[in-house]
């Protein structure tokens, strides 16, 4: 049957085969009209005719639901706006990149790679260099060549489901071109807006009295994360593919090959790129791109270097949230001059007092800045920055803007040195202490200080901690001021204060319902996030993960920490601090946890006040044991391993990274809890101790065989 004849046929009369063909025709046709309408402002058919096409598509889908296409127009623009974004669990975490600012950082990056891989100076190491796009990272999943899912990075583990939105991006293939793509292909890259489109959008927004965006990055993010994909469709977004997540078959042996293939399947690549060899090559590329920066049609904030060979990338792996095989080389910060109106003191969650410059708002590199950090008392003195001065401020990437210097020529005549306060700005006005040799002044009020309490709560709900949607910094302050929350557990009792919240300005049935639901959604939490959320000094995300992995569940962790604190206190009492007990030693034996961290940690569990807060909180929550790492079926998963002596087939760091990736714990010293001791050449005292304890000792080869 001809296309025209089929198009004229009533829906009820279509066979399944005809229906499938008709759905394909309608999807392509409607997509074409969408583009004409949304992007080119040049519709070719009347609204009524357009609606008729959509209705026909929907009628066929209603009769043959199993034939609905992944790129069906009914899933795209015009779909009912969702109540919120769904969540997507990333199959492989979406990480960020470490930063280099100076040539020495690039040297260190290359040296670290060479050390890790044990490469000789003579051996070449090819590195791909690409522009670093300032946009929004995004993952696109293709199955059998069809785009089936789009997701934002989110916290790296869980992102937002934005499939309907990404479908509206014109230069991204809805269906892969060419051939040879893996059945499952998750392409990662950056959604961005060109400078030109950004300026035009802002002009339109301004004319319509709508929100004006600070920079192309914000505009791209604001446009992509729209609950109504119709709005996304109206925004000129683009996509560069530069990485990948889950793939059912490798994309090649090198980044070069993978890029070529991505391009052949219909993706745009971030250019100009260059395959470099050695630091001079990389630095020349950096200079060249910096010089061309202003002429590029999109904003970049640096360049990215990636080890070209994918097998080497695999060996190098990741550390914490960033790969060892890549780094972002950032462009220098942007600067501007403005007036410093006043210096105020901000109290952090651990009581640290940070002086903050309150500025006459000014745009720096496209972002309006009204506050900048002055770091600490000594920095203010060193720079002699005074209230009323004109100052130079700078902003680099996402970091907090800083005050660089005062403009002395413009200093008012009667200006005075800034005097650092001796009491905390909180109502308790507790004395400020600054231990000898330390730069940080702290409020001595501990958790009695209301400023610290509020900051703790803000940290508690922050993105990498409890991440409660709709409960941001302002709301915490608001509920705190209203006396609705004092301690973390109170957040989970907010549901008892529904009426009180409803009475407040800006809160309505729906927003309160959303908030309470978001809170309920977090009653279950992984032990690692929970530990991080506690805001213990020095215990960041990576350490919280280590602890969660080492102790398994909350009860185990708490018991161990309390015991370790008792041991430490007893040793101190006996004036033999070096004779700490076994639990404390075990804690320090976790690779990545030093004495000073251990002290802050057990110190936290040593305070009754903290234990009361913890118990109260634990009563409201289900704290989940952290799942063992992905490859928990490895025979070494959960085992404690010590490497000693010099290894032949891999460097010590590589051995450690490999063991950890298989779920093993790598310890620095041998104890009776050690499962395996891997003995390299010229092993010394550790090997002797292992022998004395009767531990399992393996040669390097036996270890390799064990892990396969
Ligand atoms: S590669 C494992 N290449 O910069 C991470 N990232 O600051 C692989 N970005 O999260 C990322 N341009 O969103 C890569 N050419 C490029 C990039 C790029 C921009 C973003 C990306 C990343 C962030 C880190």
XYZ file of C-alpha atoms and ligand atoms in Angstrom:
732
model
C 0.000 0.000 0.000
C 1.340 3.447 -0.868
C 2.216 5.948 1.820
C -0.542 8.291 0.662
C -3.166 5.552 0.662
C -2.142 4.439 4.125
C -2.223 8.001 5.419
C -5.816 8.302 4.224
C -6.974 5.058 5.804
C -9.158 5.197 8.937
C -7.399 4.105 12.115
C -9.842 1.216 12.676
C -8.957 -0.255 9.310
C -5.180 -0.349 9.747
C -3.408 -3.678 10.120
C -0.629 -3.918 12.718
C 2.055 -3.604 10.024
C 0.367 -0.601 8.489
C -0.050 0.968 11.922
C 3.665 0.604 12.658
C 4.585 2.219 9.350
C 2.077 4.983 9.946
C 3.443 5.700 13.443
C 6.947 6.003 11.993
C 5.704 8.419 9.340
C 3.831 10.531 11.901
C 6.776 10.656 14.305
C 9.064 11.998 11.582
C 6.464 14.388 10.218
C 5.487 15.837 13.586
C 9.138 16.198 14.565
C 9.746 18.128 11.364
C 6.832 20.477 12.059
C 7.994 20.903 15.655
C 11.383 22.039 14.414
C 9.853 24.426 11.901
C 7.591 25.847 14.544
C 9.847 26.016 17.584
C 13.256 26.665 16.180
C 12.758 28.355 12.895
C 9.594 30.250 13.729
C 8.359 29.160 10.321
C 5.393 26.787 10.596
C 4.287 25.212 7.307
C 0.888 23.906 8.341
C -2.017 25.350 10.284
C -2.397 24.618 13.989
C -5.531 22.621 13.223
C -3.716 20.386 10.737
C -0.881 19.922 13.181
C -3.314 18.903 15.933
C -4.950 16.447 13.541
C -1.590 14.717 13.002
C -1.061 14.389 16.735
C -4.579 13.067 17.272
C -4.109 10.446 14.596
C -0.849 9.382 16.198
C -2.554 9.042 19.575
C -5.535 7.160 18.157
C -3.220 4.597 16.544
C -1.257 4.224 19.772
C -4.491 3.702 21.694
C -5.378 0.813 19.356
C -1.855 -0.648 19.265
C -0.208 0.363 22.561
C 2.599 -2.136 22.028
C 3.618 -0.270 18.881
C 4.337 3.003 20.630
C 7.747 4.225 19.513
C 10.473 5.445 21.808
C 10.456 8.690 19.832
C 6.681 8.955 19.745
C 5.390 12.539 19.575
C 3.004 11.728 22.420
C 6.022 11.285 24.679
C 7.498 14.550 23.527
C 6.366 18.142 23.581
C 2.783 18.447 24.590
C 2.950 15.614 27.063
C 1.331 16.559 30.349
C 3.886 18.228 32.614
C 5.082 15.797 35.252
C 4.601 16.634 38.930
C 8.361 16.477 39.418
C 11.263 14.739 37.794
C 11.612 11.021 38.159
C 14.927 9.711 39.401
C 17.455 7.782 37.363
C 20.037 5.582 39.015
C 23.213 5.907 36.944
C 24.546 2.488 35.945
C 28.069 3.864 36.327
C 28.494 6.952 38.529
C 28.812 10.283 36.734
C 31.915 11.839 38.185
C 33.532 15.188 38.024
C 37.111 16.160 37.236
C 40.074 17.256 39.296
C 41.421 20.714 38.499
C 44.782 22.031 37.372
C 45.459 25.752 37.409
C 49.199 26.078 36.849
C 51.646 24.265 34.536
C 53.046 22.522 37.628
C 49.651 20.960 38.255
C 49.773 19.537 34.740
C 53.275 18.183 35.400
C 52.022 16.570 38.578
C 49.044 15.074 36.746
C 51.345 13.463 34.162
C 53.888 12.373 36.758
C 51.201 10.748 38.886
C 49.954 8.778 35.907
C 53.463 7.652 35.029
C 54.140 6.627 38.625
C 50.865 4.784 38.911
C 51.397 2.862 35.693
C 55.120 2.469 36.260
C 55.909 4.036 32.851
C 59.535 4.850 32.013
C 60.378 8.404 31.018
C 61.091 7.206 27.504
C 57.665 5.662 27.005
C 55.186 7.902 25.196
C 51.889 8.798 26.798
C 49.295 10.174 24.419
C 46.766 12.565 25.890
C 43.667 13.926 24.184
C 42.935 17.593 24.857
C 39.469 19.076 24.406
C 37.735 22.334 25.302
C 35.880 22.224 28.613
C 32.341 23.304 27.918
C 30.536 25.265 30.553
C 27.131 23.660 30.455
C 25.234 20.892 32.169
C 26.350 17.282 32.023
C 23.813 14.812 30.874
C 23.542 11.080 30.073
C 21.665 9.784 27.045
C 20.758 6.145 26.818
C 20.269 4.433 23.466
C 18.909 0.939 23.083
C 19.063 -0.611 19.634
C 19.991 2.802 18.329
C 16.899 4.555 19.741
C 17.111 7.279 22.360
C 15.235 5.860 25.350
C 16.329 7.980 28.294
C 17.934 11.267 29.228
C 19.197 12.083 32.719
C 21.013 14.885 34.474
C 24.080 14.153 36.545
C 22.333 14.955 39.826
C 24.578 13.903 42.685
C 26.537 11.592 40.390
C 24.729 8.465 41.559
C 21.138 9.513 40.986
C 20.043 12.046 38.397
C 16.772 13.484 37.175
C 14.878 11.838 34.390
C 14.625 14.418 31.602
C 13.888 12.211 28.587
C 11.056 14.369 27.268
C 13.286 17.435 27.527
C 16.320 16.026 25.748
C 14.104 14.832 22.928
C 13.516 18.461 22.046
C 17.229 19.098 21.443
C 17.654 19.333 17.709
C 21.315 18.437 17.175
C 21.189 15.241 19.142
C 20.251 12.048 17.332
C 16.866 10.628 18.309
C 17.995 7.586 16.415
C 21.658 6.797 15.878
C 22.998 7.254 12.386
C 25.366 4.956 10.534
C 26.034 1.493 11.898
C 28.036 -0.532 14.339
C 26.644 0.993 17.529
C 26.436 -1.220 20.614
C 22.973 -2.456 21.566
C 23.196 -0.441 24.758
C 24.997 2.869 24.473
C 24.969 5.550 27.105
C 26.513 8.711 25.715
C 27.537 11.380 28.169
C 28.236 14.967 27.364
C 27.292 18.537 27.883
C 24.059 20.339 27.133
C 24.869 23.971 26.452
C 23.603 27.169 24.882
C 25.676 29.192 22.426
C 26.654 32.740 23.342
C 24.575 34.111 20.518
C 21.435 32.164 21.479
C 21.948 33.096 25.102
C 21.995 36.806 24.284
C 18.882 36.449 22.114
C 17.059 34.454 24.781
C 17.827 37.018 27.445
C 16.569 39.770 25.186
C 13.289 37.918 24.653
C 13.011 37.175 28.367
C 13.590 40.798 29.238
C 10.981 42.000 26.762
C 8.495 39.519 28.195
C 9.313 40.619 31.739
C 10.563 37.103 32.484
C 13.651 35.820 34.267
C 16.960 36.947 32.764
C 19.777 34.404 33.068
C 23.175 35.254 34.513
C 25.190 33.222 32.001
C 24.789 30.595 29.264
C 25.331 27.798 31.747
C 22.443 28.895 33.942
C 20.299 29.450 30.887
C 21.026 25.917 29.662
C 20.335 24.417 33.066
C 17.157 26.419 33.544
C 15.966 25.422 30.108
C 16.711 21.739 30.395
C 15.305 21.249 33.846
C 11.839 22.411 32.913
C 8.940 20.318 34.078
C 7.143 21.312 30.919
C 9.184 20.058 27.946
C 7.368 22.563 25.744
C 9.464 25.288 27.320
C 12.658 23.310 26.759
C 11.658 22.933 23.124
C 11.511 26.692 22.773
C 15.063 27.088 24.032
C 17.973 26.673 21.628
C 19.976 23.919 23.327
C 22.861 21.923 21.910
C 24.742 18.814 22.929
C 28.385 17.708 22.735
C 29.192 14.051 23.348
C 32.552 13.531 25.098
C 32.233 10.453 27.294
C 30.140 7.380 27.876
C 28.656 5.299 30.651
C 27.256 1.818 30.185
C 28.068 0.295 26.791
C 27.393 -3.274 25.697
C 30.506 -3.259 23.502
C 33.667 -1.147 23.655
C 33.785 2.025 21.563
C 37.378 1.500 20.521
C 40.871 1.304 21.911
C 41.434 5.040 22.311
C 39.587 8.281 22.933
C 40.394 9.225 19.325
C 38.584 6.140 18.040
C 35.653 6.585 20.394
C 35.228 10.208 19.321
C 35.238 9.222 15.657
C 32.561 6.654 16.279
C 30.375 9.007 18.336
C 30.590 11.468 15.478
C 29.668 8.839 12.896
C 26.528 8.044 14.931
C 25.392 11.636 14.757
C 26.884 13.401 17.781
C 28.631 16.753 17.672
C 32.087 16.758 19.236
C 33.690 19.538 21.216
C 36.337 20.992 18.945
C 39.069 22.077 18.485
C 40.624 19.006 20.069
C 44.209 17.817 19.785
C 46.086 14.616 20.441
C 49.083 15.670 22.511
C 52.312 14.101 23.623
C 53.956 15.515 26.716
C 53.502 18.619 28.821
C 54.798 21.132 26.241
C 52.249 19.938 23.739
C 49.445 20.197 26.298
C 50.470 23.652 27.456
C 50.713 24.888 23.857
C 47.184 23.624 23.286
C 46.005 25.364 26.451
C 47.504 28.703 25.337
C 46.069 28.349 21.860
C 42.548 27.668 23.115
C 42.762 30.482 25.637
C 43.670 32.861 22.803
C 40.767 31.594 20.698
C 38.348 31.541 23.610
C 36.503 34.730 22.779
C 35.906 33.627 19.183
C 34.412 30.256 20.063
C 30.628 30.251 19.684
C 30.193 28.701 23.155
C 31.548 29.443 26.617
C 34.383 27.359 27.961
C 36.054 27.554 31.337
C 39.179 25.577 30.547
C 40.351 22.502 28.698
C 40.234 18.813 29.600
C 43.129 16.351 29.226
C 42.387 12.637 28.941
C 44.757 9.688 28.636
C 44.086 8.499 25.112
C 44.437 4.737 25.554
C 41.285 3.290 27.089
C 43.102 0.268 28.532
C 45.312 2.662 30.486
C 42.233 4.607 31.613
C 40.834 1.347 32.908
C 43.987 0.621 34.888
C 44.144 4.132 36.281
C 40.559 4.073 37.493
C 39.092 6.615 39.873
C 39.858 8.256 43.129
C 36.917 9.507 45.142
C 34.816 11.542 42.673
C 37.258 12.015 39.814
C 39.161 9.838 37.350
C 42.950 9.572 37.627
C 43.153 9.562 33.838
C 41.687 13.014 33.237
C 41.968 16.532 34.566
C 40.459 19.924 33.829
C 43.010 22.667 33.201
C 41.105 25.795 34.164
C 41.516 29.268 32.768
C 42.542 31.971 35.225
C 39.911 33.617 37.332
C 38.019 36.641 36.104
C 38.411 39.832 38.087
C 36.458 43.030 38.709
C 36.568 46.091 40.951
C 33.775 47.129 43.299
C 33.116 48.731 46.676
C 33.303 46.826 49.944
C 30.398 48.078 52.022
C 30.903 46.073 55.173
C 32.705 43.082 56.654
C 30.468 40.631 58.492
C 31.317 37.422 60.287
C 29.838 34.109 59.301
C 29.902 31.230 61.754
C 30.418 27.838 60.162
C 29.023 24.536 61.348
C 32.165 23.698 63.275
C 32.318 27.179 64.784
C 34.946 28.602 62.434
C 34.501 32.343 61.984
C 34.847 33.495 58.396
C 34.934 37.188 57.542
C 32.726 37.958 54.567
C 32.948 41.022 52.338
C 29.543 42.502 51.560
C 29.977 44.156 48.187
C 28.280 46.571 45.886
C 26.894 43.891 43.497
C 28.969 43.530 40.345
C 29.130 41.166 37.382
C 32.302 39.068 37.239
C 32.647 36.813 34.236
C 28.903 36.815 33.724
C 27.839 36.181 37.332
C 26.600 38.833 39.738
C 28.638 38.801 42.933
C 27.504 40.518 46.145
C 29.563 38.639 48.731
C 33.129 37.382 48.748
C 35.235 35.588 51.303
C 38.081 37.245 53.178
C 39.187 33.848 54.542
C 40.413 34.734 58.044
C 41.793 37.358 60.385
C 45.387 37.113 59.107
C 44.322 37.467 55.489
C 42.458 40.696 56.227
C 45.493 42.026 58.063
C 47.908 40.924 55.335
C 45.852 42.563 52.605
C 44.841 45.425 54.873
C 41.328 45.391 53.477
C 39.012 47.906 55.164
C 35.325 48.658 55.165
C 34.612 51.370 52.582
C 37.564 50.343 50.360
C 37.369 49.704 46.653
C 38.505 46.126 46.171
C 39.476 43.738 43.398
C 37.496 40.527 43.515
C 37.911 37.362 41.502
C 35.829 34.363 40.685
C 37.062 31.074 39.244
C 34.607 28.411 38.202
C 32.293 27.355 40.982
C 34.506 28.470 43.857
C 33.415 31.199 46.247
C 34.466 34.647 45.001
C 37.490 36.096 46.810
C 38.773 39.553 47.642
C 42.225 39.873 46.068
C 43.335 43.317 47.219
C 42.270 46.815 48.127
C 42.671 49.682 45.655
C 44.758 52.007 47.797
C 44.450 54.999 45.466
C 40.718 55.068 46.159
C 40.851 54.557 49.927
C 38.674 57.022 51.882
C 40.680 59.389 54.128
C 39.207 58.436 57.489
C 39.294 54.644 56.942
C 40.252 52.395 59.863
C 41.900 48.988 60.139
C 39.416 46.201 60.544
C 39.312 44.792 64.055
C 38.428 41.125 64.299
C 35.707 40.473 66.894
C 36.564 38.772 70.162
C 33.078 37.380 70.694
C 30.813 35.300 68.483
C 28.146 37.361 66.699
C 25.488 35.000 68.075
C 23.137 36.105 70.885
C 25.263 34.156 73.388
C 28.292 36.266 72.434
C 30.613 33.489 73.555
C 34.329 34.276 73.434
C 36.227 33.595 70.247
C 39.240 31.346 70.629
C 42.170 31.049 68.319
C 44.675 28.415 69.418
C 48.316 29.317 68.966
C 49.613 28.500 65.517
C 46.163 28.162 63.977
C 44.680 30.582 61.483
C 41.056 29.823 62.203
C 39.267 31.601 65.022
C 36.353 29.685 66.477
C 33.305 30.362 68.542
C 33.755 28.507 71.835
C 30.040 27.908 72.241
C 30.056 24.478 70.546
C 26.630 23.242 69.612
C 25.112 25.671 72.102
C 25.807 28.416 69.561
C 22.672 28.976 67.492
C 24.710 29.938 64.418
C 26.526 26.631 64.513
C 23.287 24.751 65.012
C 21.710 26.349 61.959
C 24.813 25.710 59.853
C 24.847 22.087 60.969
C 21.255 21.729 59.873
C 22.028 23.332 56.524
C 24.841 20.875 56.033
C 22.578 18.040 57.144
C 20.068 18.639 54.343
C 22.655 19.588 51.702
C 23.003 17.848 48.399
C 25.573 15.206 49.255
C 24.049 14.584 52.672
C 20.282 14.108 53.121
C 19.516 16.078 49.967
C 15.944 16.940 50.909
C 14.293 18.567 47.948
C 12.625 21.856 48.797
C 14.444 22.192 52.112
C 17.218 24.590 51.291
C 19.287 27.056 53.227
C 16.522 29.678 53.415
C 13.885 27.241 54.623
C 16.162 25.892 57.332
C 16.716 29.430 58.560
C 12.990 30.135 58.392
C 11.957 27.011 60.320
C 14.732 27.602 62.794
C 13.638 31.171 63.438
C 10.088 29.922 63.854
C 11.246 27.362 66.421
C 10.055 24.431 64.308
C 13.438 22.724 64.099
C 16.306 22.740 66.576
C 18.011 19.417 65.927
C 18.210 17.193 62.830
C 15.552 14.785 64.100
C 13.060 17.672 64.220
C 13.082 17.710 60.417
C 11.468 14.288 60.493
C 8.849 15.542 62.938
C 7.839 18.486 60.760
C 4.842 16.468 59.629
C 3.375 17.099 63.077
C 3.542 20.842 62.342
C 1.706 20.884 59.046
C -0.760 23.519 60.193
C 1.932 25.771 61.602
C 3.831 25.677 58.311
C 0.663 26.306 56.313
C 0.038 29.462 58.280
C 3.342 30.859 57.152
C 3.734 33.165 54.210
C 4.721 31.525 50.907
C 3.518 28.095 51.998
C 0.430 26.472 50.511
C -1.178 23.005 50.558
C 0.811 21.755 47.579
C 4.199 23.090 48.611
C 3.823 21.738 52.141
C 2.691 18.369 50.811
C 5.725 18.269 48.496
C 8.098 19.165 51.291
C 6.718 16.586 53.700
C 6.847 13.945 50.989
C 10.467 14.830 50.193
C 11.260 14.397 53.878
C 9.467 11.049 54.038
C 11.469 9.919 50.997
C 14.644 10.375 53.018
C 13.707 8.364 56.056
C 15.755 5.638 54.447
C 19.345 6.617 54.008
C 22.651 4.921 53.290
C 25.134 4.808 56.155
C 27.736 6.750 54.157
C 25.438 9.705 53.529
C 24.263 9.556 57.111
C 27.799 9.753 58.491
C 28.680 12.592 56.138
C 25.504 14.450 57.141
C 26.614 14.493 60.788
C 29.077 17.197 59.845
C 31.913 15.890 62.002
C 35.059 17.911 61.511
C 37.365 16.429 58.823
C 34.844 13.738 57.905
C 34.018 14.455 54.286
C 32.241 12.268 51.797
C 35.164 10.048 50.915
C 35.944 9.339 54.569
C 32.294 8.727 55.347
C 32.267 6.111 52.582
C 35.374 4.454 53.990
C 33.792 4.286 57.423
C 30.509 2.961 56.114
C 32.306 0.276 54.175
C 34.577 -0.697 57.014
C 31.938 -0.901 59.736
C 28.997 -2.055 57.648
C 26.041 -0.822 59.679
C 25.249 2.016 62.040
C 25.159 -0.097 65.197
C 28.595 -1.516 64.387
C 30.035 1.908 63.702
C 28.604 3.476 66.838
C 29.759 0.661 69.117
C 33.250 0.793 67.652
C 33.512 4.585 67.907
C 32.381 4.649 71.520
C 34.811 1.861 72.405
C 37.634 3.631 70.557
C 36.943 6.838 72.459
C 37.064 4.982 75.785
C 40.386 3.409 74.819
C 41.787 6.746 73.827
C 40.628 8.427 77.026
C 42.113 5.602 79.120
C 45.456 5.847 77.292
C 45.518 9.608 77.822
C 44.636 9.140 81.498
C 47.514 6.692 81.901
C 49.723 9.235 80.117
C 50.513 6.620 77.489
C 48.808 8.023 74.395
C 50.803 5.664 72.178
C 49.275 2.624 73.841
C 45.860 2.931 72.311
C 43.544 -0.039 72.294
C 42.625 -2.378 69.489
C 39.437 -0.675 68.322
C 41.166 2.665 68.049
C 44.120 1.085 66.242
C 41.754 -0.632 63.842
C 40.188 2.704 62.980
C 43.569 4.292 62.270
C 44.490 1.252 60.239
C 41.840 2.043 57.611
C 43.769 3.451 54.656
C 42.783 7.070 54.247
C 42.071 7.697 57.924
C 44.780 9.456 59.868
C 45.202 10.031 63.598
C 43.854 13.540 63.553
C 40.712 12.472 61.703
C 40.285 9.537 64.034
C 40.507 11.919 66.987
C 37.801 14.221 65.653
C 35.652 11.227 64.904
C 35.865 9.445 68.224
C 35.770 12.823 69.967
C 32.355 13.361 68.414
C 31.100 10.037 69.770
C 32.607 10.840 73.137
C 30.167 13.661 73.818
C 26.900 12.774 75.498
C 25.168 15.625 73.789
C 26.074 14.213 70.371
C 25.020 10.717 71.338
C 21.629 12.045 72.412
C 21.214 13.829 69.071
C 22.260 10.648 67.254
C 19.885 8.388 69.138
C 17.019 10.783 68.602
C 17.801 10.879 64.909
C 18.337 7.150 64.500
C 14.874 6.630 65.998
C 13.352 8.504 63.049
C 15.337 6.767 60.333
C 16.165 3.508 58.673
C 19.912 3.633 58.157
C 20.889 1.200 55.469
C 24.112 -0.737 55.456
C 26.190 0.272 52.486
C 26.118 -2.233 49.685
C 29.458 -3.851 49.032
C 31.223 -2.502 45.951
C 30.014 -3.640 42.541
C 32.257 -6.685 42.200
C 31.404 -8.256 45.531
C 31.562 -11.724 43.992
C 35.324 -11.414 43.944
C 37.029 -13.829 46.363
C 38.767 -10.874 48.018
C 35.627 -8.783 48.609
C 35.384 -7.830 52.262
C 38.881 -9.158 52.999
C 41.665 -7.119 54.509
C 44.875 -7.112 52.493
C 48.348 -5.778 53.216
C 50.912 -5.257 50.448
C 54.528 -5.292 51.463
C 57.876 -5.286 49.679
C 58.327 -4.068 46.121
C 55.909 -5.401 43.559
C 56.950 -6.318 40.029
C 53.866 -6.299 37.812
C 52.200 -3.176 39.147
C 52.928 -0.199 41.344
C 51.807 -0.133 44.969
C 49.071 2.429 44.279
C 47.769 0.429 41.367
C 47.700 -2.726 43.480
C 45.800 -0.888 46.197
C 43.317 0.645 43.772
C 42.694 -2.706 42.112
C 42.135 -4.478 45.428
C 39.721 -1.784 46.570
C 37.819 -1.885 43.306
C 37.227 -5.579 44.059
C 35.835 -4.741 47.467
C 38.903 -5.526 49.568
C 40.168 -3.288 52.344
C 43.818 -2.375 52.046
C 45.539 -1.849 55.371
C 48.897 -0.294 56.105
C 49.984 -2.699 58.804
C 49.595 -6.357 59.653
C 47.311 -7.496 62.483
C 45.510 -10.703 63.329
C 42.527 -9.358 61.382
C 44.526 -9.285 58.139
C 43.280 -11.897 55.660
C 46.059 -11.767 53.065
C 49.577 -10.432 53.086
C 50.994 -10.031 49.589
C 54.753 -10.304 49.742
C 56.859 -8.488 47.152
C 60.639 -8.518 46.805
C 62.731 -7.605 49.881
C 59.767 -7.639 52.249
C 60.802 -6.840 55.797
C 59.173 -6.713 59.211
C 55.596 -6.982 58.004
C 56.346 -10.333 56.388
C 57.940 -11.534 59.625
C 54.956 -10.424 61.668
C 52.563 -12.104 59.227
C 54.498 -15.316 59.576
C 54.477 -15.074 63.360
C 50.701 -14.551 63.342
C 50.221 -17.464 60.958
C 48.468 -15.338 58.328
C 47.878 -16.316 54.702
C 50.865 -15.056 52.750
C 50.759 -14.775 48.980
C 53.354 -14.086 46.330
C 52.476 -11.444 43.786
C 51.678 -14.154 41.287
C 49.405 -16.013 43.705
C 47.588 -12.761 44.389
C 47.089 -12.144 40.651
C 45.709 -15.661 40.271
C 43.388 -15.166 43.222
C 41.833 -11.999 41.819
C 41.806 -13.427 38.325
S 35.137 14.296 30.593
C 34.661 11.211 34.461
N 35.244 16.245 28.886
O 33.190 19.235 33.329
C 34.310 12.569 33.971
N 34.018 16.635 30.884
O 34.264 19.837 35.931
C 34.501 12.676 32.487
N 32.948 18.841 31.013
O 31.530 16.640 34.976
C 34.219 14.044 32.033
N 33.649 19.555 29.051
O 30.307 17.913 33.048
C 34.774 15.856 30.080
N 35.433 17.836 27.241
C 34.952 17.464 28.413
C 34.142 18.304 29.219
C 33.701 17.859 30.460
C 32.942 19.846 30.133
C 32.281 18.884 32.320
C 31.641 17.604 32.789
C 32.349 17.273 34.072
C 32.785 18.625 34.516
C 33.902 18.573 35.531
